[in-house]
RNA sequence: GGGUUGGUAGCUCAAUGGUAGAGCAGUGCCCUUUUAAGGCAUUGGUUCUGGGUUCGAGUCCCAGCCAACCCA
């Protein structure tokens, strides 16, 4: 159903499509055997070698009888780009094929077979003997030099961003490598990857607004999980000593530079360990990722002009400091002040604490603004107030704090780690306090599981999106998600 | 939710309230080793949408949509 006439550019591409069909060639081809991805073809490249490659035409340099084109895919890395030059000449492919070739455009997928040679300018090139049309592109590609600049197009039509912007491809290749390397790291240490429910009758394990859905056959509402924690702990009860889950969580809250409604979280639990052992594990893991994927422990973030805007130093050992000591480093007598005076002092420092109801929230706001946001290099904040963390063990000497760390890097909370609370009676009390009497939010099945005995354990979470931001220098979570959430738009 | 900025050709961007332009892409011609190829010529516009002010609006005003950033 096309009521409006196609623009001239689209009409010309349709005409070429028809011309290819009229010549008896299917413009949307079939299986094509290649010598691998284009990076792999480049690795095999030798003068005189027979080569087969397939990819998208990304550049065309028309020299009259000699035609040079670039064939690309996203396989490139380092000194083996996902791009190879091909040379097409009527004498090599014949007049009939050359007439088909005239109907190709930048953006089309083709397969070629030919022979390797080096041009006068030293470029490895395939001298094409035969080519096959694999997919005609009916829409023009983005600007070859500037790529896609429009953030809306980058996010809504990520494929165009990936085609046109190598720096975006690089970020996503790093993300893929980070996730793969995390799995390998944990599996090497005996952790088992498990899958637990994403649809839960009670959305527990964190304090966040869940997405609601409905199961028709059961006639009941369900929630998309905000955390897998309570199910992973059931596995500790079930006797699995080392488990992890690396998958999506969903939170029905604001969208920002640092928040997407669905985000990827790693949670890992280690029976008989504690939060300090987990901190060591996380420190080792993140340094391993930086060294294997980012080339070292100094991570540079750059702006659009390639100027270094900040440097994050991951050199070990990472600093560890108690929450209360950090607060005292900002306001030495903070803990001697009354709640009312604390509010006043916070406001004097330019903080807006109107949203903070309880006293501990005022302190937490001070922490976030004056410490967390200013911390670039890794800092384990330990012994946080117990009100902030209802699922962790209270400290033996000071029951007002819990045996936890919050790892802050790049001004953001990257990873929490706990000595997990395994006393079912205390756990019930703490959850009841947190729910403020809304007992329907209590996960009774989880509490029952604890009553059968959960081993003391260390647990961690790592926000994978924020970790990738830190390691790749992305300033927005949207730059590390293939398809960040966007409001729907009328489509053509 | 509040504030700021932006939305112009397929893409990247211009345009004191006074005839909507450039580069790339496209089209045509020239060129047998180019690589942001080059040269000559040329096509292409509901200026996000809807109102308003004005002799005249891409530009000013109002409302809306979408996006980015900041704040909560």
XYZ file of C-alpha atoms (C1' of nucleotides) in Angstrom:
564
model
C 0.000 0.000 0.000
C 1.946 3.014 -1.197
C -0.236 6.056 -1.463
C 2.548 8.615 -1.667
C 4.990 8.550 -4.581
C 8.477 7.381 -3.754
C 11.146 10.016 -3.583
C 13.445 10.172 -6.546
C 16.237 8.333 -4.733
C 13.968 5.459 -3.807
C 12.400 5.331 -7.248
C 15.819 5.003 -8.891
C 16.717 2.088 -6.638
C 13.420 0.375 -7.500
C 14.186 0.835 -11.183
C 17.581 -0.821 -10.683
C 15.873 -3.641 -8.816
C 13.541 -4.153 -11.762
C 16.451 -4.015 -14.198
C 18.288 -6.762 -12.279
C 15.122 -8.909 -12.313
C 14.611 -8.197 -16.016
C 18.087 -9.593 -16.676
C 16.997 -12.852 -15.045
C 18.893 -12.338 -11.784
C 17.286 -12.606 -8.351
C 18.200 -9.402 -6.470
C 17.648 -11.203 -3.151
C 20.002 -14.129 -3.395
C 20.641 -17.404 -1.655
C 23.382 -19.099 0.316
C 26.842 -18.030 -0.787
C 29.999 -19.857 0.235
C 32.792 -17.589 1.457
C 36.237 -17.957 2.972
C 34.794 -16.586 6.201
C 34.046 -13.112 7.431
C 35.743 -10.267 5.652
C 38.335 -10.015 8.434
C 39.005 -13.730 7.941
C 39.292 -13.263 4.182
C 41.825 -10.515 4.810
C 43.764 -12.825 7.108
C 43.929 -15.426 4.319
C 44.737 -12.862 1.679
C 47.689 -13.601 -0.614
C 48.598 -12.434 -4.093
C 47.271 -14.929 -6.599
C 45.118 -16.746 -4.009
C 41.558 -17.689 -4.952
C 39.203 -15.824 -2.613
C 35.473 -15.734 -1.940
C 33.884 -13.005 0.150
C 30.463 -11.552 0.793
C 29.447 -8.243 2.331
C 27.840 -4.886 1.898
C 29.118 -2.401 -0.664
C 30.200 0.585 1.433
C 32.168 2.640 -1.074
C 32.421 2.939 -4.831
C 35.276 4.579 -6.719
C 34.379 4.731 -10.385
C 37.475 5.036 -12.615
C 35.594 4.473 -15.837
C 36.586 1.004 -17.018
C 38.113 0.167 -13.611
C 35.738 0.010 -10.709
C 36.929 -0.111 -7.111
C 34.482 -0.922 -4.335
C 34.728 -1.645 -0.634
C 32.993 -4.718 0.756
C 32.373 -4.527 4.521
C 30.965 -6.354 7.489
C 31.364 -5.810 11.226
C 33.984 -8.535 11.652
C 36.952 -6.199 11.899
C 39.305 -5.799 14.814
C 42.696 -4.150 15.169
C 44.784 -4.296 12.015
C 42.341 -6.605 10.213
C 39.393 -4.392 9.328
C 36.055 -5.824 8.269
C 36.584 -4.192 4.895
C 38.219 -5.324 1.707
C 38.620 -3.626 -1.634
C 37.355 -5.359 -4.734
C 38.227 -4.559 -8.340
C 35.699 -4.989 -11.103
C 36.448 -4.684 -14.783
C 34.268 -5.607 -17.770
C 37.124 -7.656 -19.238
C 37.219 -9.830 -16.119
C 33.500 -10.398 -15.574
C 32.085 -10.030 -19.105
C 29.751 -7.433 -20.576
C 26.580 -9.154 -19.406
C 27.641 -9.198 -15.765
C 28.993 -5.669 -16.084
C 25.525 -4.516 -17.157
C 24.122 -6.065 -13.946
C 26.931 -4.430 -11.971
C 25.800 -1.014 -13.228
C 22.596 -1.526 -11.246
C 24.394 -2.024 -7.928
C 24.482 0.688 -5.274
C 26.271 1.460 -2.062
C 24.387 -0.566 0.524
C 23.808 -3.692 -1.583
C 25.037 -7.086 -0.398
C 27.043 -9.020 -2.961
C 29.202 -12.117 -2.978
C 32.381 -12.188 -5.052
C 34.940 -14.728 -6.163
C 38.281 -13.788 -7.597
C 41.974 -13.571 -7.048
C 44.065 -11.559 -4.629
C 46.344 -8.816 -5.896
C 48.015 -5.730 -4.503
C 47.300 -2.408 -6.148
C 49.880 0.229 -6.974
C 48.978 1.992 -3.725
C 49.565 -1.211 -1.751
C 45.929 -2.095 -1.053
C 45.046 -5.810 -0.852
C 42.296 -6.256 -3.420
C 40.164 -9.016 -4.933
C 40.146 -9.023 -8.722
C 36.549 -10.152 -9.249
C 35.861 -12.952 -11.722
C 32.219 -13.477 -10.731
C 29.828 -11.717 -8.455
C 26.403 -12.641 -7.095
C 23.711 -10.203 -6.031
C 22.695 -11.187 -2.493
C 20.440 -8.322 -1.419
C 19.493 -5.121 -3.146
C 19.258 -2.171 -0.791
C 16.240 0.004 -1.522
C 17.179 2.885 0.775
C 20.259 5.093 0.630
C 22.980 4.662 3.245
C 24.020 7.384 5.726
C 26.777 9.862 4.929
C 29.987 7.955 4.216
C 32.212 10.412 6.042
C 30.145 11.822 8.896
C 28.153 8.675 9.524
C 24.977 8.957 11.568
C 25.112 11.975 13.909
C 21.425 12.244 14.794
C 21.064 10.543 18.191
C 17.489 9.650 17.415
C 18.492 7.729 14.285
C 21.399 6.107 16.140
C 19.047 4.697 18.753
C 15.919 4.004 16.719
C 17.740 2.591 13.698
C 20.782 1.075 15.359
C 21.573 -0.891 12.205
C 22.397 2.373 10.440
C 24.633 3.436 13.321
C 26.399 0.058 13.164
C 26.846 0.296 9.401
C 28.109 3.869 9.417
C 29.896 4.452 12.727
C 32.928 2.272 13.496
C 33.222 3.701 17.015
C 29.721 2.389 17.806
C 30.638 -1.038 16.470
C 33.708 -0.958 18.710
C 31.637 -0.288 21.834
C 29.308 -3.195 21.091
C 32.140 -5.570 20.279
C 33.636 -4.660 23.656
C 30.324 -5.238 25.396
C 30.050 -8.677 23.827
C 33.611 -9.480 24.887
C 32.976 -8.254 28.445
C 29.914 -10.468 28.870
C 31.721 -13.461 27.374
C 34.779 -12.887 29.587
C 32.659 -12.558 32.756
C 31.079 -15.938 32.053
C 34.445 -17.526 31.398
C 35.967 -15.968 34.539
C 33.196 -17.241 36.789
C 33.020 -20.673 35.178
C 36.803 -21.028 35.569
C 36.251 -20.529 39.296
C 33.536 -23.135 39.552
C 30.442 -20.936 39.419
C 27.460 -22.444 37.611
C 25.304 -20.239 35.399
C 21.625 -20.706 36.217
C 18.308 -19.297 35.037
C 15.595 -18.258 37.452
C 12.125 -16.765 36.855
C 11.747 -13.398 35.215
C 8.001 -13.507 35.852
C 7.408 -13.486 39.567
C 4.297 -13.420 41.726
C 6.126 -11.069 44.109
C 8.842 -8.798 42.723
C 11.451 -9.060 45.463
C 15.175 -8.684 45.963
C 15.303 -4.904 45.580
C 13.307 -1.764 46.210
C 11.906 -0.696 42.841
C 8.614 -0.346 41.007
C 8.000 -3.466 38.890
C 6.292 -3.918 35.543
C 3.017 -5.764 35.894
C 1.628 -8.363 33.543
C -1.171 -10.913 33.677
C -1.345 -14.658 33.277
C -4.655 -15.480 31.619
C -4.849 -19.210 32.343
C -4.033 -18.750 36.033
C -6.080 -15.561 36.280
C -3.346 -13.821 38.215
C -1.096 -10.817 37.972
C 2.629 -11.393 37.656
C 5.566 -9.024 37.801
C 8.695 -8.849 35.717
C 11.574 -9.346 38.076
C 13.449 -6.403 39.525
C 16.193 -8.762 40.758
C 16.894 -12.511 40.737
C 18.306 -12.472 44.272
C 15.598 -14.330 46.178
C 15.597 -17.213 43.695
C 19.370 -17.535 43.603
C 19.347 -17.779 47.395
C 16.823 -20.609 47.147
C 19.505 -22.391 45.119
C 21.986 -21.864 47.972
C 19.388 -23.535 50.200
C 19.144 -26.282 47.581
C 22.841 -27.019 47.929
C 24.433 -25.197 44.987
C 27.527 -23.562 46.540
C 28.499 -21.277 43.625
C 25.913 -19.919 41.208
C 25.472 -16.887 39.012
C 22.874 -15.438 36.696
C 23.665 -12.863 34.015
C 20.482 -11.572 32.472
C 17.850 -8.874 32.318
C 16.067 -7.066 35.140
C 13.136 -4.708 34.668
C 12.297 -1.614 36.679
C 9.315 0.583 36.008
C 11.044 3.843 36.817
C 12.532 6.889 35.158
C 14.619 6.784 32.006
C 17.860 8.733 32.030
C 21.453 8.752 30.916
C 22.029 6.014 33.491
C 18.693 4.187 33.531
C 16.922 1.986 31.015
C 13.705 0.128 31.980
C 15.393 -3.176 31.182
C 19.018 -3.588 32.083
C 21.496 -6.395 32.460
C 22.623 -7.562 35.865
C 25.095 -10.143 37.040
C 24.372 -11.713 40.403
C 26.688 -14.323 41.884
C 26.508 -16.198 45.199
C 29.291 -18.072 46.913
C 28.440 -20.247 49.902
C 30.682 -19.907 52.976
C 32.235 -16.686 51.651
C 31.592 -13.133 52.900
C 31.440 -9.640 51.441
C 35.204 -9.105 51.677
C 35.930 -12.258 49.725
C 33.389 -11.073 47.158
C 35.119 -7.691 46.966
C 38.384 -9.468 46.143
C 36.585 -11.465 43.447
C 35.029 -8.377 41.858
C 38.301 -6.479 41.965
C 40.038 -9.348 40.220
C 37.226 -9.729 37.683
C 37.066 -6.075 36.633
C 40.851 -5.805 36.347
C 40.848 -8.964 34.244
C 38.240 -7.421 31.938
C 40.144 -4.148 31.621
C 43.390 -5.924 30.812
C 42.019 -8.429 28.318
C 39.511 -6.164 26.589
C 40.548 -2.554 27.144
C 44.307 -2.983 26.913
C 45.187 -2.026 30.476
C 44.137 -0.679 33.834
C 44.056 2.986 32.804
C 40.704 3.688 31.167
C 40.484 6.955 29.245
C 37.188 8.601 28.442
C 37.247 10.931 25.452
C 34.945 13.566 24.006
C 33.841 13.912 20.393
C 37.104 15.716 19.527
C 39.133 12.834 20.986
C 40.349 14.876 23.962
C 40.729 12.843 27.148
C 38.003 14.031 29.529
C 38.814 11.697 32.409
C 41.076 8.836 33.287
C 40.015 5.989 35.555
C 42.847 4.187 37.264
C 42.045 0.558 38.117
C 45.481 -0.245 39.629
C 45.148 -2.607 42.592
C 44.693 -2.642 45.518
C 41.434 -0.702 45.404
C 40.596 1.640 48.262
C 38.225 0.390 50.925
C 36.565 2.759 53.368
C 33.704 2.633 55.820
C 30.560 4.539 54.927
C 30.568 6.489 58.186
C 34.236 7.449 57.785
C 33.528 8.788 54.299
C 30.623 10.845 55.624
C 32.899 12.205 58.379
C 35.466 13.157 55.732
C 32.858 15.564 54.366
C 31.234 16.655 57.652
C 33.468 15.650 60.604
C 30.781 15.997 63.282
C 27.904 14.595 61.182
C 27.100 11.751 63.560
C 27.010 14.076 66.551
C 24.298 16.223 64.957
C 20.559 15.921 65.426
C 18.462 14.898 62.403
C 17.148 18.438 62.097
C 20.637 19.999 62.098
C 21.765 17.408 59.509
C 19.058 18.584 57.156
C 20.132 22.178 57.624
C 23.794 21.352 57.063
C 22.917 19.424 53.904
C 20.921 22.364 52.569
C 23.793 24.725 53.403
C 25.933 22.549 51.120
C 23.446 23.070 48.292
C 21.719 19.703 48.558
C 17.999 19.314 48.006
C 16.805 16.934 50.732
C 13.078 17.651 50.474
C 12.465 14.165 49.054
C 14.293 12.514 51.934
C 11.832 11.377 54.577
C 13.920 9.384 57.036
C 17.137 10.634 58.588
C 19.243 7.898 56.975
C 18.014 9.109 53.570
C 19.475 12.556 54.264
C 22.814 10.937 55.010
C 22.536 8.764 51.915
C 21.779 11.832 49.789
C 24.894 13.506 51.181
C 26.852 10.339 50.350
C 25.578 10.216 46.767
C 26.235 13.868 45.987
C 29.444 14.528 47.912
C 31.200 11.162 47.642
C 29.745 8.799 45.052
C 29.457 11.321 42.203
C 33.002 12.570 42.816
C 34.668 9.162 42.976
C 36.277 8.158 39.677
C 38.813 5.511 40.736
C 37.454 2.349 42.378
C 36.297 2.685 45.971
C 34.706 -0.047 48.062
C 32.338 1.653 50.479
C 31.850 -0.797 53.344
C 29.597 -1.089 56.379
C 26.619 0.834 55.026
C 23.600 1.633 57.252
C 21.367 -1.386 57.651
C 18.266 0.492 56.473
C 19.749 0.676 52.967
C 20.290 -3.064 52.654
C 17.635 -5.350 54.140
C 19.086 -8.557 52.706
C 22.578 -8.390 54.247
C 23.961 -9.560 57.578
C 24.262 -7.028 60.366
C 27.778 -6.373 61.595
C 28.713 -8.329 64.732
C 30.203 -5.304 66.540
C 27.855 -2.608 65.245
C 24.355 -3.860 64.398
C 23.398 -0.470 62.907
C 25.520 -1.298 59.859
C 25.634 -4.298 57.564
C 28.551 -6.356 56.265
C 28.443 -5.086 52.695
C 30.394 -3.116 50.184
C 29.165 -0.759 47.481
C 31.728 -0.456 44.705
C 31.810 3.039 43.209
C 33.711 3.759 39.995
C 33.183 6.535 37.459
C 30.848 8.372 39.847
C 28.373 5.510 39.770
C 27.472 2.512 41.854
C 28.833 -0.374 39.811
C 28.499 -3.325 42.156
C 27.101 -4.135 45.593
C 28.380 -7.105 47.579
C 26.961 -8.610 50.776
C 27.516 -11.071 53.487
C 24.091 -12.538 52.913
C 21.606 -12.585 55.751
C 20.753 -16.222 56.476
C 18.848 -15.892 59.761
C 15.207 -16.459 58.714
C 13.764 -14.736 61.761
C 15.847 -11.597 61.400
C 15.273 -11.643 57.655
C 11.506 -11.658 58.168
C 11.740 -8.699 60.556
C 13.959 -6.698 58.229
C 11.683 -7.277 55.236
C 8.634 -6.377 57.291
C 10.311 -3.126 58.369
C 11.168 -2.318 54.763
C 7.717 -3.113 53.379
C 6.157 -0.724 55.887
C 3.359 -3.143 56.729
C 2.529 -4.086 53.147
C 2.722 -7.779 53.922
C 1.512 -8.796 50.461
C 4.976 -7.735 49.255
C 6.657 -10.285 51.523
C 7.915 -13.340 49.689
C 6.777 -16.012 52.114
C 8.148 -18.835 49.990
C 11.609 -17.269 50.178
C 11.368 -16.877 53.948
C 10.238 -20.477 54.248
C 13.262 -21.592 52.202
C 15.552 -19.771 54.656
C 13.963 -21.683 57.488
C 15.357 -24.898 56.012
C 18.829 -23.364 56.329
C 20.822 -21.239 53.929
C 24.593 -21.384 54.306
C 26.350 -18.121 55.092
C 27.347 -16.748 51.716
C 28.824 -13.838 49.878
C 26.776 -12.309 47.087
C 27.439 -9.690 44.434
C 25.593 -7.805 41.798
C 27.218 -6.019 38.895
C 25.274 -3.639 36.685
C 26.643 -4.748 33.340
C 25.492 -1.681 31.410
C 27.234 0.707 33.802
C 30.311 -1.502 33.858
C 30.444 -1.364 30.059
C 29.978 2.424 30.193
C 32.916 2.708 32.570
C 35.134 0.419 30.495
C 34.265 1.919 27.086
C 33.940 5.589 27.982
C 30.258 5.771 27.007
C 28.541 8.670 28.755
C 25.011 7.334 28.234
C 23.541 3.904 28.892
C 21.898 4.210 25.456
C 25.319 4.000 23.880
C 25.916 0.529 25.322
C 22.458 -0.929 24.582
C 21.754 -2.045 21.032
C 18.132 -0.977 21.315
C 17.571 1.470 24.160
C 13.988 2.141 25.092
C 12.427 4.934 23.018
C 8.925 6.290 22.716
C 7.235 4.765 19.685
C 7.223 6.804 16.534
C 4.909 6.750 13.532
C 6.575 4.604 10.913
C 6.552 5.134 7.185
C 7.307 15.986 36.633
C 10.318 21.024 35.811
C 14.029 23.720 32.861
C 17.418 24.383 28.561
C 18.634 23.240 23.552
C 17.431 21.168 18.999
C 14.163 19.078 14.622
C 15.816 22.381 7.140
C 17.314 17.580 0.703
C 18.643 10.357 1.649
C 22.977 11.836 5.233
C 26.163 15.961 7.509
C 25.247 20.999 8.042
C 24.276 26.574 6.416
C 20.669 30.463 5.746
C 19.689 39.764 9.796
C 11.868 38.622 9.171
C 12.856 39.600 2.353
C 14.074 34.427 -4.201
C 15.675 27.922 0.984
C 21.885 26.788 -0.022
C 26.640 23.749 0.327
C 29.394 19.029 0.856
C 28.538 13.885 0.444
C 25.066 10.449 -1.745
C 22.105 10.235 -6.514
C 21.776 11.127 -12.086
C 24.628 12.106 -16.946
C 29.432 12.566 -19.314
C 35.217 11.940 -19.100
C 39.136 8.835 -17.051
C 42.390 1.176 -16.982
C 45.373 1.022 -9.953
C 41.527 4.494 -7.016
C 40.622 4.635 -1.654
C 36.781 10.854 1.806
C 39.515 9.268 -5.900
C 39.319 13.438 -9.459
C 37.005 16.776 -13.427
C 32.505 18.878 -15.891
C 27.230 19.168 -15.672
C 22.784 18.192 -13.008
C 18.250 16.339 -10.069
C 16.337 16.634 -5.346
C 12.473 20.692 -0.152
C 4.909 19.811 3.222
C 11.972 23.775 6.646
C 8.555 18.092 12.687
C 2.825 19.138 13.186
C -1.182 22.747 14.024
C -2.496 27.665 14.996
C -1.093 33.044 15.344
C 1.608 37.931 14.376
C 3.278 40.280 9.726
C 2.878 43.212 3.262
C 6.119 38.882 3.870
C 7.901 33.430 8.666
C 12.864 28.160 8.249
C 13.552 32.593 11.328
C 9.031 35.916 15.904
C 4.670 34.139 19.384
C 1.345 29.976 21.315
C 0.184 24.739 21.579
C 1.589 19.800 20.490
C 5.010 15.622 18.953
C 10.015 13.593 19.081
C 15.052 13.822 20.817
C 19.424 15.335 23.712
C 21.211 17.565 28.147
C 20.433 19.410 33.208
C 17.380 19.278 37.640
C 13.846 16.566 40.880
